Amino acid sequence: MNDSPLPTPDSPTPRHIAIIMDGNGRWAKARHRPRSIGHRAGARAVNICIDACLEKGVQALTLFAFSSENWRRPAEEVGALMQLFLRALDREVDELHRRGVRIRFIGERSAFSPDIQTRMARAETLTAGNRQLTLCIAANYGGRWDIVQAARAAAHEVLAGRLAPDDIDEARLGSFFSLHDLPEPDLFIRTGGDLRISNFLLWQLAYCELYFTEVLWPDFDRAALHLALKDFARRERRFGMISEQLAQESPA
Ligand code: FPP
């Protein structure tokens, strides 16, 4: 039997949205500007998206800001992104805190500079008690990394005698994953036209509705988000059941 907690099948507004913010580079290229300008425009789109989630009562928003593979980009672009993160952490955190946003980072943060790590920790501590929206920034994150770190954590529990190998089921293993204490993502959005998950939340997206749009991330505004939400509201989420069973569970 599958005893992992499943999302409820009937919510018209996603409780948790996960986004791959793709297309910053192409947006800049179309304007004959350096890629870093695209990332800056992308940061503005992040703010618009946070505003809309607060307005709609979305509980959690997870953004793929920097993948474990993004270190392979030209040093100049990686440097510009790091500067952008530092500036955002300096400029935006207090305002997000004032608005009740809890900030979290997921991913292997030891690869970031001490400056960035200190600011990440400060942002998390400052906003830990907030409940309006949980904003998770995936930074140096990879879905396979998450699986490995969860398996490693479970192995340590076994070694310490706190967990029996036969007691490892989906729910127990799931408790070692990033975001385990949040509702599972209901809606995944990828901008920029590619139809890939790109090593994002591999475990957590098992039952998620996938939405792909050609819109480049810097152009992803309220109207674009509303289109995604409208599309989500039309989906029938069956979680392995059939339509008739769903109708019995939640009579209209
Ligand atoms: C993908 O576009 C985007 C990124 C690798 C970086 C995302 C970062 C931001 C939106 C900046 C601000 C974020 C925060 C959380 C402050 P791409 O460069 O791969 O675009 P392309 O596919 O057109 O080349």
CSV table of C-alpha atoms and ligand atoms in Angstrom, one decimal:
chain,number,residue,atom,x,y,z
A,1,MET,CA,0.0,0.0,0.0
A,2,ASN,CA,1.1,3.5,-0.7
A,3,ASP,CA,1.0,5.4,2.6
A,4,SER,CA,2.6,8.6,1.6
A,5,PRO,CA,0.5,11.7,2.2
A,6,LEU,CA,-1.3,12.8,-0.9
A,7,PRO,CA,-2.5,16.3,-1.7
A,8,THR,CA,-6.2,16.9,-1.6
A,9,PRO,CA,-7.8,16.5,-5.0
A,10,ASP,CA,-10.1,19.5,-5.1
A,11,SER,CA,-8.3,22.8,-4.5
A,12,PRO,CA,-8.9,25.4,-7.2
A,13,THR,CA,-6.0,27.5,-6.0
A,14,PRO,CA,-2.6,25.7,-5.7
A,15,ARG,CA,-1.3,25.6,-2.2
A,16,HIS,CA,2.3,25.4,-3.5
A,17,ILE,CA,3.6,26.6,-6.8
A,18,ALA,CA,7.1,25.6,-8.0
A,19,ILE,CA,8.7,27.6,-10.8
A,20,ILE,CA,11.6,27.2,-13.2
A,21,MET,CA,12.3,30.8,-14.2
A,22,ASP,CA,13.7,30.3,-17.7
A,23,GLY,CA,14.4,32.7,-20.5
A,24,ASN,CA,16.3,35.6,-18.9
A,25,GLY,CA,19.2,35.2,-21.4
A,26,ARG,CA,17.0,35.1,-24.4
A,27,TRP,CA,15.0,38.1,-23.1
A,28,ALA,CA,18.3,40.1,-22.9
A,29,LYS,CA,19.6,38.8,-26.2
A,30,ALA,CA,16.4,40.0,-28.0
A,31,ARG,CA,17.2,43.5,-26.7
A,32,HIS,CA,20.9,43.3,-27.5
A,33,ARG,CA,21.8,43.5,-23.9
A,34,PRO,CA,24.1,41.3,-21.7
A,35,ARG,CA,22.6,38.3,-20.1
A,36,SER,CA,23.0,39.9,-16.6
A,37,ILE,CA,20.4,42.5,-17.6
A,38,GLY,CA,18.0,39.6,-18.3
A,39,HIS,CA,18.6,38.3,-14.8
A,40,ARG,CA,18.0,41.7,-13.3
A,41,ALA,CA,14.7,41.9,-15.2
A,42,GLY,CA,14.0,38.4,-13.9
A,43,ALA,CA,14.4,39.6,-10.3
A,44,ARG,CA,11.6,42.1,-11.0
A,45,ALA,CA,9.4,39.3,-12.2
A,46,VAL,CA,10.1,37.5,-9.0
A,47,ASN,CA,8.6,40.4,-7.0
A,48,ILE,CA,5.5,40.5,-9.2
A,49,CYS,CA,5.0,36.8,-8.7
A,50,ILE,CA,5.4,37.0,-4.9
A,51,ASP,CA,2.8,39.9,-4.8
A,52,ALA,CA,0.4,37.8,-6.8
A,53,CYS,CA,0.9,34.7,-4.6
A,54,LEU,CA,0.3,36.8,-1.4
A,55,GLU,CA,-2.9,38.2,-3.0
A,56,LYS,CA,-4.2,34.7,-4.0
A,57,GLY,CA,-3.4,33.1,-0.7
A,58,VAL,CA,-0.9,30.6,-2.1
A,59,GLN,CA,0.9,29.1,0.9
A,60,ALA,CA,4.3,28.3,-0.7
A,61,LEU,CA,6.2,29.4,-3.7
A,62,THR,CA,9.5,27.6,-4.6
A,63,LEU,CA,11.7,29.2,-7.2
A,64,PHE,CA,14.6,27.6,-9.0
A,65,ALA,CA,17.1,30.4,-8.8
A,66,PHE,CA,20.4,28.6,-9.4
A,67,SER,CA,20.8,24.9,-10.2
A,68,SER,CA,23.9,22.8,-9.3
A,69,GLU,CA,24.6,22.8,-13.0
A,70,ASN,CA,24.6,26.6,-13.4
A,71,TRP,CA,28.2,26.8,-12.0
A,72,ARG,CA,29.2,25.7,-15.5
A,73,ARG,CA,28.1,29.0,-17.0
A,74,PRO,CA,30.7,31.6,-17.9
A,75,ALA,CA,32.4,33.1,-14.8
A,76,GLU,CA,31.1,36.5,-15.6
A,77,GLU,CA,27.5,35.4,-15.6
A,78,VAL,CA,27.9,33.4,-12.4
A,79,GLY,CA,29.5,36.5,-10.8
A,80,ALA,CA,26.7,38.7,-12.0
A,81,LEU,CA,24.1,36.3,-10.6
A,82,MET,CA,25.9,36.2,-7.2
A,83,GLN,CA,25.9,40.0,-7.1
A,84,LEU,CA,22.2,40.0,-7.9
A,85,PHE,CA,21.5,37.5,-5.1
A,86,LEU,CA,23.5,39.5,-2.6
A,87,ARG,CA,21.7,42.7,-3.6
A,88,ALA,CA,18.3,41.0,-3.4
A,89,LEU,CA,19.2,39.6,0.1
A,90,ASP,CA,20.2,43.1,1.2
A,91,ARG,CA,17.3,45.0,-0.4
A,92,GLU,CA,14.3,42.8,-0.3
A,93,VAL,CA,14.4,40.7,2.9
A,94,ASP,CA,13.2,43.4,5.3
A,95,GLU,CA,10.3,44.3,3.0
A,96,LEU,CA,9.3,40.6,2.6
A,97,HIS,CA,9.5,40.2,6.4
A,98,ARG,CA,7.2,43.2,6.8
A,99,ARG,CA,4.7,41.4,4.5
A,100,GLY,CA,4.7,38.2,6.4
A,101,VAL,CA,6.9,36.1,4.0
A,102,ARG,CA,8.9,33.3,5.5
A,103,ILE,CA,12.1,32.8,3.5
A,104,ARG,CA,13.9,29.5,3.1
A,105,PHE,CA,16.8,28.3,1.0
A,106,ILE,CA,17.1,24.7,-0.3
A,107,GLY,CA,20.2,23.3,-1.9
A,108,GLU,CA,23.9,22.8,-1.0
A,109,ARG,CA,24.7,26.2,0.3
A,110,SER,CA,28.4,25.6,1.3
A,111,ALA,CA,29.4,26.4,-2.3
A,112,PHE,CA,28.3,30.0,-1.9
A,113,SER,CA,30.6,32.8,-0.5
A,114,PRO,CA,30.5,33.3,3.3
A,115,ASP,CA,28.8,36.7,2.6
A,116,ILE,CA,25.9,35.1,0.8
A,117,GLN,CA,25.6,32.2,3.4
A,118,THR,CA,25.5,34.7,6.2
A,119,ARG,CA,22.7,36.7,4.5
A,120,MET,CA,20.8,33.5,3.8
A,121,ALA,CA,20.9,32.5,7.4
A,122,ARG,CA,19.9,36.0,8.5
A,123,ALA,CA,16.9,36.0,6.1
A,124,GLU,CA,15.8,32.6,7.4
A,125,THR,CA,16.1,33.5,11.1
A,126,LEU,CA,14.4,36.9,10.7
A,127,THR,CA,11.4,35.6,8.8
A,128,ALA,CA,11.1,32.1,10.5
A,129,GLY,CA,7.8,33.1,12.3
A,130,ASN,CA,6.0,34.5,9.2
A,131,ARG,CA,3.0,32.6,7.8
A,132,GLN,CA,1.5,34.6,4.9
A,133,LEU,CA,3.7,32.9,2.3
A,134,THR,CA,6.7,30.6,2.5
A,135,LEU,CA,9.2,31.5,-0.2
A,136,CYS,CA,11.7,28.8,-0.9
A,137,ILE,CA,14.6,29.7,-3.0
A,138,ALA,CA,16.3,26.7,-4.6
A,139,ALA,CA,20.0,27.7,-4.8
A,140,ASN,CA,22.7,25.3,-5.9
A,141,TYR,CA,19.9,22.8,-5.8
A,142,GLY,CA,19.4,19.6,-7.8
A,143,GLY,CA,16.6,17.0,-7.5
A,144,ARG,CA,19.2,14.2,-7.5
A,145,TRP,CA,21.2,16.0,-4.8
A,146,ASP,CA,18.0,16.1,-2.7
A,147,ILE,CA,17.5,12.3,-3.2
A,148,VAL,CA,21.1,11.6,-2.2
A,149,GLN,CA,21.0,13.8,0.9
A,150,ALA,CA,17.7,12.2,2.0
A,151,ALA,CA,19.1,8.7,1.5
A,152,ARG,CA,22.3,9.7,3.4
A,153,ALA,CA,20.2,11.2,6.3
A,154,ALA,CA,18.1,8.0,6.5
A,155,ALA,CA,21.3,5.9,6.5
A,156,HIS,CA,22.7,7.9,9.4
A,157,GLU,CA,19.4,7.3,11.3
A,158,VAL,CA,19.7,3.6,10.7
A,159,LEU,CA,23.4,3.6,11.8
A,160,ALA,CA,22.4,5.4,15.0
A,161,GLY,CA,19.8,2.8,15.7
A,162,ARG,CA,16.9,5.3,15.5
A,163,LEU,CA,15.4,3.8,12.3
A,164,ALA,CA,14.9,0.2,11.3
A,165,PRO,CA,15.5,-0.4,7.5
A,166,ASP,CA,12.1,-2.1,7.2
A,167,ASP,CA,10.4,1.0,8.6
A,168,ILE,CA,11.7,3.1,5.7
A,169,ASP,CA,8.6,3.8,3.6
A,170,GLU,CA,7.6,6.7,1.3
A,171,ALA,CA,6.4,8.9,4.2
A,172,ARG,CA,9.5,8.3,6.4
A,173,LEU,CA,12.0,8.8,3.5
A,174,GLY,CA,10.0,11.8,2.3
A,175,SER,CA,10.5,13.4,5.7
A,176,PHE,CA,14.3,13.8,4.9
A,177,PHE,CA,13.6,15.7,1.7
A,178,SER,CA,13.7,19.5,1.3
A,179,LEU,CA,10.3,21.1,1.6
A,180,HIS,CA,9.0,18.0,3.6
A,181,ASP,CA,7.0,20.2,6.0
A,182,LEU,CA,5.2,22.1,3.3
A,183,PRO,CA,2.2,20.9,1.1
A,184,GLU,CA,3.6,19.1,-1.9
A,185,PRO,CA,3.8,21.4,-5.0
A,186,ASP,CA,0.4,21.4,-6.8
A,187,LEU,CA,1.5,23.4,-9.8
A,188,PHE,CA,4.8,23.4,-11.5
A,189,ILE,CA,5.4,26.3,-14.0
A,190,ARG,CA,8.3,26.5,-16.5
A,191,THR,CA,8.7,29.6,-18.5
A,192,GLY,CA,10.8,29.9,-21.7
A,193,GLY,CA,9.3,27.2,-23.8
A,194,ASP,CA,11.4,24.1,-22.9
A,195,LEU,CA,9.5,21.0,-21.9
A,196,ARG,CA,11.8,19.7,-19.2
A,197,ILE,CA,12.0,19.4,-15.4
A,198,SER,CA,15.8,19.9,-15.5
A,199,ASN,CA,16.6,18.1,-12.2
A,200,PHE,CA,14.3,20.3,-10.2
A,201,LEU,CA,12.1,18.8,-7.4
A,202,LEU,CA,12.2,15.2,-8.7
A,203,TRP,CA,10.6,13.5,-5.6
A,204,GLN,CA,8.3,16.4,-4.7
A,205,LEU,CA,6.7,16.7,-8.2
A,206,ALA,CA,5.3,13.2,-8.3
A,207,TYR,CA,1.6,14.3,-8.3
A,208,CYS,CA,2.1,17.9,-9.5
A,209,GLU,CA,0.3,19.5,-12.4
A,210,LEU,CA,2.8,20.6,-15.0
A,211,TYR,CA,2.4,23.9,-16.9
A,212,PHE,CA,4.7,25.1,-19.6
A,213,THR,CA,4.6,28.5,-21.3
A,214,GLU,CA,6.6,30.1,-24.1
A,215,VAL,CA,6.6,33.4,-22.1
A,216,LEU,CA,10.2,34.3,-21.1
A,217,TRP,CA,10.6,34.7,-17.3
A,218,PRO,CA,11.2,38.5,-17.3
A,219,ASP,CA,7.8,38.9,-19.1
A,220,PHE,CA,6.0,36.6,-16.7
A,221,ASP,CA,3.6,39.1,-15.1
A,222,ARG,CA,0.3,38.9,-13.2
A,223,ALA,CA,-1.6,38.2,-16.4
A,224,ALA,CA,0.7,35.3,-17.2
A,225,LEU,CA,0.4,33.8,-13.7
A,226,HIS,CA,-3.4,34.2,-13.8
A,227,LEU,CA,-3.4,32.2,-17.1
A,228,ALA,CA,-1.5,29.4,-15.4
A,229,LEU,CA,-3.8,29.5,-12.4
A,230,LYS,CA,-6.9,29.3,-14.7
A,231,ASP,CA,-5.4,26.3,-16.5
A,232,PHE,CA,-4.7,24.6,-13.1
A,233,ALA,CA,-8.3,25.2,-11.9
A,234,ARG,CA,-9.5,23.3,-14.9
A,235,ARG,CA,-7.4,20.2,-14.3
A,236,GLU,CA,-8.9,17.1,-12.8
A,237,ARG,CA,-6.4,15.7,-10.3
A,238,ARG,CA,-7.2,12.0,-9.8
A,239,PHE,CA,-4.3,10.7,-7.8
A,240,GLY,CA,-4.7,7.3,-9.2
A,241,MET,CA,-8.5,7.2,-8.7
A,242,ILE,CA,-11.3,7.6,-11.3
A,243,SER,CA,-13.5,10.6,-11.9
A,244,GLU,CA,-16.6,9.0,-10.3
A,245,GLN,CA,-14.7,8.4,-7.1
A,246,LEU,CA,-13.7,12.0,-6.9
A,247,ALA,CA,-17.3,13.1,-7.4
A,248,GLN,CA,-18.3,11.0,-4.4
A,249,GLU,CA,-15.5,12.4,-2.3
A,250,SER,CA,-16.3,16.1,-3.0
A,251,PRO,CA,-19.9,16.5,-4.0
A,252,ALA,CA,-20.4,19.8,-5.8
B,1,FPP,C1,17.3,30.9,-16.3
B,1,FPP,O1,17.3,31.7,-17.5
B,1,FPP,C2,17.5,31.7,-15.1
B,1,FPP,C3,18.5,31.6,-14.2
B,1,FPP,C4,19.6,30.6,-14.3
B,1,FPP,C5,18.6,32.5,-13.1
B,1,FPP,C6,17.3,32.8,-12.4
B,1,FPP,C7,17.6,34.0,-11.6
B,1,FPP,C8,16.7,35.1,-11.4
B,1,FPP,C9,15.4,35.1,-12.0
B,1,FPP,C10,17.3,36.2,-10.7
B,1,FPP,C11,16.6,36.6,-9.4
B,1,FPP,C12,16.3,35.6,-8.5
B,1,FPP,C13,16.2,35.8,-7.2
B,1,FPP,C14,15.6,34.7,-6.4
B,1,FPP,C15,16.6,37.0,-6.5
B,1,FPP,P1,18.5,31.5,-18.5
B,1,FPP,O2,19.6,32.4,-18.2
B,1,FPP,O3,18.8,30.0,-18.6
B,1,FPP,O4,17.7,32.0,-19.9
B,1,FPP,P2,18.0,31.4,-21.3
B,1,FPP,O5,17.4,30.0,-21.3
B,1,FPP,O6,17.1,32.3,-22.2
B,1,FPP,O7,19.4,31.5,-21.6
